[in-house]
Amino acid sequence: MPSVELGYTNPFGHGFRPYLILELTGINQASGSVIGLLDTGADTTALPQGYATLMGYETAQLDRIEVGTAAGAAYGWKAMTPCTASVPGAASVLSTQLMPTFISSATPLWGRGDVMRMFALTIEDRAQRFTLSW
Amino acid sequence: MVVHEIEREQSESMPQEDLSPFAGQWVAIRNGKVIANELDSVALRNNPEVESDDLLLPVPDQGPDLLLL
């Protein structure tokens, strides 16, 4: 089984964590790289609201839903049309469709029920690294 | 080959400079360096210095001591 081992990174100066860059293609076919945190506690992927416009989503294509967070209940906007996510450099084998929820947070969270179905994830916090296998 | 490509893409795209001066803003990153910053994502996308394959991201405000998501 192929796998790649990646180290934790500290892109925002707030601490080393399992950040992963994915390539997202919106429903407007605009593509871009996004840094997100692999979050096994997130049922599905959540993105900062500012990405919705960049990816071509309009209000009519989003469903207002209640989201449970560590800080309590909040509201988010869930896409009703899927976008595409892929691992840069491996789009031919590591790609999936997902319907992100847009939330008022500055950190993209890669969810368990979509992004993490592309690969098996092993987190070795003691060694500050994680492994993707597929 | 794919493994090396993933490692290279992750390494080269990750920001290489301190982003804290841009906290609360959106930044465009190219080759690990900030090339533009704006208050929102649309203004950043429309900035003439930004290219379509630049990495666009919001920079979180000063982070908490402990992150619970």
mmCIF file of C-alpha atoms in Angstrom:
data_model
loop_
_atom_site.group_PDB
_atom_site.id
_atom_site.type_symbol
_atom_site.label_atom_id
_atom_site.label_comp_id
_atom_site.label_asym_id
_atom_site.label_seq_id
_atom_site.Cartn_x
_atom_site.Cartn_y
_atom_site.Cartn_z
ATOM 1 C CA MET A 1 0.000 0.000 0.000
ATOM 2 C CA PRO A 2 1.565 3.331 -1.022
ATOM 3 C CA SER A 3 1.979 5.873 1.722
ATOM 4 C CA VAL A 4 3.558 9.227 2.388
ATOM 5 C CA GLU A 5 4.818 10.476 5.717
ATOM 6 C CA LEU A 6 4.538 14.207 6.394
ATOM 7 C CA GLY A 7 5.719 16.259 9.336
ATOM 8 C CA TYR A 8 3.575 18.545 11.408
ATOM 9 C CA THR A 9 3.900 22.175 10.315
ATOM 10 C CA ASN A 10 3.373 25.542 11.957
ATOM 11 C CA PRO A 11 2.115 27.823 9.158
ATOM 12 C CA PHE A 12 0.494 30.394 11.445
ATOM 13 C CA GLY A 13 3.014 30.444 14.274
ATOM 14 C CA HIS A 14 0.433 29.027 16.689
ATOM 15 C CA GLY A 15 1.911 25.566 17.066
ATOM 16 C CA PHE A 16 2.875 22.470 15.094
ATOM 17 C CA ARG A 17 -0.154 20.487 13.939
ATOM 18 C CA PRO A 18 -1.130 18.055 11.138
ATOM 19 C CA TYR A 19 -1.812 20.608 8.409
ATOM 20 C CA LEU A 20 -2.362 19.328 4.870
ATOM 21 C CA ILE A 21 -2.575 21.333 1.656
ATOM 22 C CA LEU A 22 -5.335 20.238 -0.715
ATOM 23 C CA GLU A 23 -6.294 21.508 -4.134
ATOM 24 C CA LEU A 24 -9.967 22.542 -4.224
ATOM 25 C CA THR A 25 -11.944 23.093 -7.410
ATOM 26 C CA GLY A 26 -15.138 25.028 -6.917
ATOM 27 C CA ILE A 27 -18.403 24.761 -8.798
ATOM 28 C CA ASN A 28 -17.170 27.701 -10.896
ATOM 29 C CA GLN A 29 -14.178 25.494 -11.899
ATOM 30 C CA ALA A 30 -11.774 27.880 -10.140
ATOM 31 C CA SER A 31 -9.002 25.915 -8.439
ATOM 32 C CA GLY A 32 -6.700 26.795 -5.605
ATOM 33 C CA SER A 33 -4.604 25.328 -2.848
ATOM 34 C CA VAL A 34 -5.951 25.450 0.689
ATOM 35 C CA ILE A 35 -4.150 24.741 3.957
ATOM 36 C CA GLY A 36 -6.345 22.823 6.363
ATOM 37 C CA LEU A 37 -6.077 20.945 9.593
ATOM 38 C CA LEU A 38 -6.761 17.213 9.569
ATOM 39 C CA ASP A 39 -9.512 17.075 12.167
ATOM 40 C CA THR A 40 -10.763 13.630 13.116
ATOM 41 C CA GLY A 41 -13.400 15.339 15.244
ATOM 42 C CA ALA A 42 -14.998 17.029 12.249
ATOM 43 C CA ASP A 43 -17.733 14.910 10.670
ATOM 44 C CA THR A 44 -17.198 16.645 7.329
ATOM 45 C CA THR A 45 -15.048 19.412 5.920
ATOM 46 C CA ALA A 46 -15.563 22.996 7.096
ATOM 47 C CA LEU A 47 -14.124 26.049 5.360
ATOM 48 C CA PRO A 48 -13.934 29.735 6.283
ATOM 49 C CA GLN A 49 -16.840 31.640 4.728
ATOM 50 C CA GLY A 50 -14.539 33.623 2.456
ATOM 51 C CA TYR A 51 -13.910 30.554 0.337
ATOM 52 C CA ALA A 52 -17.587 30.249 -0.652
ATOM 53 C CA THR A 53 -17.434 33.162 -3.084
ATOM 54 C CA LEU A 54 -14.049 32.097 -4.442
ATOM 55 C CA MET A 55 -15.507 28.660 -5.201
ATOM 56 C CA GLY A 56 -18.582 30.029 -6.933
ATOM 57 C CA TYR A 57 -21.210 29.281 -4.301
ATOM 58 C CA GLU A 58 -24.149 31.674 -4.028
ATOM 59 C CA THR A 59 -26.608 31.847 -1.151
ATOM 60 C CA ALA A 60 -29.217 29.830 -3.037
ATOM 61 C CA GLN A 61 -26.758 26.932 -3.314
ATOM 62 C CA LEU A 62 -26.117 26.784 0.414
ATOM 63 C CA ASP A 63 -28.251 25.311 3.167
ATOM 64 C CA ARG A 64 -28.169 26.943 6.612
ATOM 65 C CA ILE A 65 -27.459 24.277 9.210
ATOM 66 C CA GLU A 66 -26.641 24.101 12.893
ATOM 67 C CA VAL A 67 -23.081 23.081 13.639
ATOM 68 C CA GLY A 68 -21.803 21.759 16.942
ATOM 69 C CA THR A 69 -18.399 23.143 17.880
ATOM 70 C CA ALA A 70 -16.166 23.047 20.914
ATOM 71 C CA ALA A 71 -17.487 26.537 21.714
ATOM 72 C CA GLY A 72 -21.116 25.429 21.453
ATOM 73 C CA ALA A 73 -23.764 25.506 18.748
ATOM 74 C CA ALA A 74 -23.259 27.786 15.771
ATOM 75 C CA TYR A 75 -24.627 28.125 12.270
ATOM 76 C CA GLY A 76 -22.929 27.283 9.017
ATOM 77 C CA TRP A 77 -23.783 27.151 5.349
ATOM 78 C CA LYS A 78 -23.576 23.702 3.786
ATOM 79 C CA ALA A 79 -22.990 23.374 0.060
ATOM 80 C CA MET A 80 -25.730 21.518 -1.805
ATOM 81 C CA THR A 81 -23.504 21.002 -4.851
ATOM 82 C CA PRO A 82 -20.178 19.193 -4.543
ATOM 83 C CA CYS A 83 -16.754 20.609 -5.201
ATOM 84 C CA THR A 84 -13.619 18.558 -5.797
ATOM 85 C CA ALA A 85 -10.672 18.072 -3.455
ATOM 86 C CA SER A 86 -7.403 16.400 -4.350
ATOM 87 C CA VAL A 87 -3.945 15.958 -2.909
ATOM 88 C CA PRO A 88 -1.505 18.064 -4.971
ATOM 89 C CA GLY A 89 0.876 15.849 -6.883
ATOM 90 C CA ALA A 90 -1.463 12.867 -6.668
ATOM 91 C CA ALA A 91 -4.751 14.064 -8.098
ATOM 92 C CA SER A 92 -5.058 10.965 -10.276
ATOM 93 C CA VAL A 93 -5.252 8.687 -7.230
ATOM 94 C CA LEU A 94 -6.215 10.919 -4.302
ATOM 95 C CA SER A 95 -9.280 12.915 -5.251
ATOM 96 C CA THR A 96 -12.832 13.138 -3.981
ATOM 97 C CA GLN A 97 -15.985 15.171 -4.178
ATOM 98 C CA LEU A 98 -17.238 16.903 -1.061
ATOM 99 C CA MET A 99 -19.870 19.327 0.084
ATOM 100 C CA PRO A 100 -18.150 21.694 2.504
ATOM 101 C CA THR A 101 -19.830 23.679 5.245
ATOM 102 C CA PHE A 102 -18.789 27.320 5.367
ATOM 103 C CA ILE A 103 -18.317 28.623 8.887
ATOM 104 C CA SER A 104 -17.045 31.739 10.650
ATOM 105 C CA SER A 105 -13.634 30.319 11.414
ATOM 106 C CA ALA A 106 -10.253 31.138 9.938
ATOM 107 C CA THR A 107 -9.023 27.555 9.845
ATOM 108 C CA PRO A 108 -10.149 25.044 7.204
ATOM 109 C CA LEU A 109 -10.892 21.670 8.783
ATOM 110 C CA TRP A 110 -10.554 18.509 6.696
ATOM 111 C CA GLY A 111 -13.323 16.198 7.783
ATOM 112 C CA ARG A 112 -13.481 12.524 8.546
ATOM 113 C CA GLY A 113 -16.490 11.764 6.349
ATOM 114 C CA ASP A 114 -15.102 13.152 3.095
ATOM 115 C CA VAL A 115 -11.405 14.080 2.876
ATOM 116 C CA MET A 116 -10.332 11.246 5.171
ATOM 117 C CA ARG A 117 -12.091 8.718 2.960
ATOM 118 C CA MET A 118 -9.422 9.308 0.314
ATOM 119 C CA PHE A 119 -6.753 7.702 2.467
ATOM 120 C CA ALA A 120 -6.026 5.962 5.729
ATOM 121 C CA LEU A 121 -4.659 8.419 8.249
ATOM 122 C CA THR A 122 -2.141 7.609 10.954
ATOM 123 C CA ILE A 123 -1.211 10.333 13.413
ATOM 124 C CA GLU A 124 1.945 9.973 15.473
ATOM 125 C CA ASP A 125 1.769 12.973 17.737
ATOM 126 C CA ARG A 126 4.825 11.977 19.735
ATOM 127 C CA ALA A 127 6.889 12.105 16.540
ATOM 128 C CA GLN A 128 5.002 15.178 15.253
ATOM 129 C CA ARG A 129 4.128 13.501 11.953
ATOM 130 C CA PHE A 130 1.262 11.827 10.118
ATOM 131 C CA THR A 131 0.990 9.273 7.340
ATOM 132 C CA LEU A 132 -1.436 9.031 4.433
ATOM 133 C CA SER A 133 -1.872 5.522 2.962
ATOM 134 C CA TRP A 134 -4.009 4.542 -0.022
ATOM 135 C CA MET B 1 7.035 8.966 -7.821
ATOM 136 C CA VAL B 2 3.640 10.050 -6.501
ATOM 137 C CA VAL B 3 4.998 10.011 -2.968
ATOM 138 C CA HIS B 4 7.840 12.361 -3.897
ATOM 139 C CA GLU B 5 5.409 14.649 -5.721
ATOM 140 C CA ILE B 6 3.186 14.892 -2.646
ATOM 141 C CA GLU B 7 6.175 15.637 -0.415
ATOM 142 C CA ARG B 8 7.432 18.301 -2.826
ATOM 143 C CA GLU B 9 4.039 19.983 -3.229
ATOM 144 C CA GLN B 10 3.434 20.108 0.510
ATOM 145 C CA SER B 11 6.902 21.444 1.219
ATOM 146 C CA GLU B 12 7.005 24.086 -1.496
ATOM 147 C CA SER B 13 3.485 25.427 -0.951
ATOM 148 C CA MET B 14 3.592 25.759 2.826
ATOM 149 C CA PRO B 15 4.188 29.374 3.976
ATOM 150 C CA GLN B 16 7.840 29.953 4.810
ATOM 151 C CA GLU B 17 7.526 33.321 6.492
ATOM 152 C CA ASP B 18 5.924 34.659 9.660
ATOM 153 C CA LEU B 19 2.262 35.381 8.908
ATOM 154 C CA SER B 20 1.467 37.038 12.229
ATOM 155 C CA PRO B 21 1.675 40.596 10.764
ATOM 156 C CA PHE B 22 -1.286 39.607 8.575
ATOM 157 C CA ALA B 23 -3.518 38.241 11.347
ATOM 158 C CA GLY B 24 -7.176 38.808 10.525
ATOM 159 C CA GLN B 25 -6.453 39.334 6.812
ATOM 160 C CA TRP B 26 -6.331 37.145 3.708
ATOM 161 C CA VAL B 27 -2.968 36.559 2.090
ATOM 162 C CA ALA B 28 -1.785 35.137 -1.224
ATOM 163 C CA ILE B 29 1.242 32.843 -1.014
ATOM 164 C CA ARG B 30 3.543 31.947 -3.893
ATOM 165 C CA ASN B 31 6.571 29.708 -3.377
ATOM 166 C CA GLY B 32 6.082 30.052 0.351
ATOM 167 C CA LYS B 33 6.173 33.865 0.314
ATOM 168 C CA VAL B 34 3.374 36.397 0.844
ATOM 169 C CA ILE B 35 2.856 38.332 -2.369
ATOM 170 C CA ALA B 36 -0.364 40.208 -1.494
ATOM 171 C CA ASN B 37 -2.738 40.799 1.410
ATOM 172 C CA GLU B 38 -6.289 42.153 1.646
ATOM 173 C CA LEU B 39 -9.076 42.339 4.196
ATOM 174 C CA ASP B 40 -11.287 39.791 2.413
ATOM 175 C CA SER B 41 -11.059 36.934 -0.041
ATOM 176 C CA VAL B 42 -12.734 38.661 -2.994
ATOM 177 C CA ALA B 43 -10.497 41.721 -2.778
ATOM 178 C CA LEU B 44 -7.503 39.400 -2.681
ATOM 179 C CA ARG B 45 -8.645 37.389 -5.683
ATOM 180 C CA ASN B 46 -9.154 40.641 -7.610
ATOM 181 C CA ASN B 47 -5.737 42.017 -6.646
ATOM 182 C CA PRO B 48 -3.735 42.281 -9.897
ATOM 183 C CA GLU B 49 -0.644 40.828 -8.206
ATOM 184 C CA VAL B 50 -2.474 37.563 -7.449
ATOM 185 C CA GLU B 51 -2.290 34.694 -9.915
ATOM 186 C CA SER B 52 -4.802 31.884 -10.261
ATOM 187 C CA ASP B 53 -2.560 29.200 -8.760
ATOM 188 C CA ASP B 54 -1.472 31.215 -5.712
ATOM 189 C CA LEU B 55 -2.455 29.811 -2.344
ATOM 190 C CA LEU B 56 -5.119 32.074 -0.785
ATOM 191 C CA LEU B 57 -5.787 31.783 2.915
ATOM 192 C CA PRO B 58 -7.141 33.691 5.886
ATOM 193 C CA VAL B 59 -4.603 34.225 8.641
ATOM 194 C CA PRO B 60 -6.094 33.480 12.056
ATOM 195 C CA ASP B 61 -5.853 36.075 14.788
ATOM 196 C CA GLN B 62 -3.456 35.346 17.607
ATOM 197 C CA GLY B 63 -4.071 31.730 18.398
ATOM 198 C CA PRO B 64 -5.258 30.375 21.697
ATOM 199 C CA ASP B 65 -2.931 28.405 23.944
ATOM 200 C CA LEU B 66 -5.019 25.288 23.377
ATOM 201 C CA LEU B 67 -6.994 24.453 20.254
ATOM 202 C CA LEU B 68 -10.205 22.431 20.659
ATOM 203 C CA LEU B 69 -12.177 21.957 17.456
#
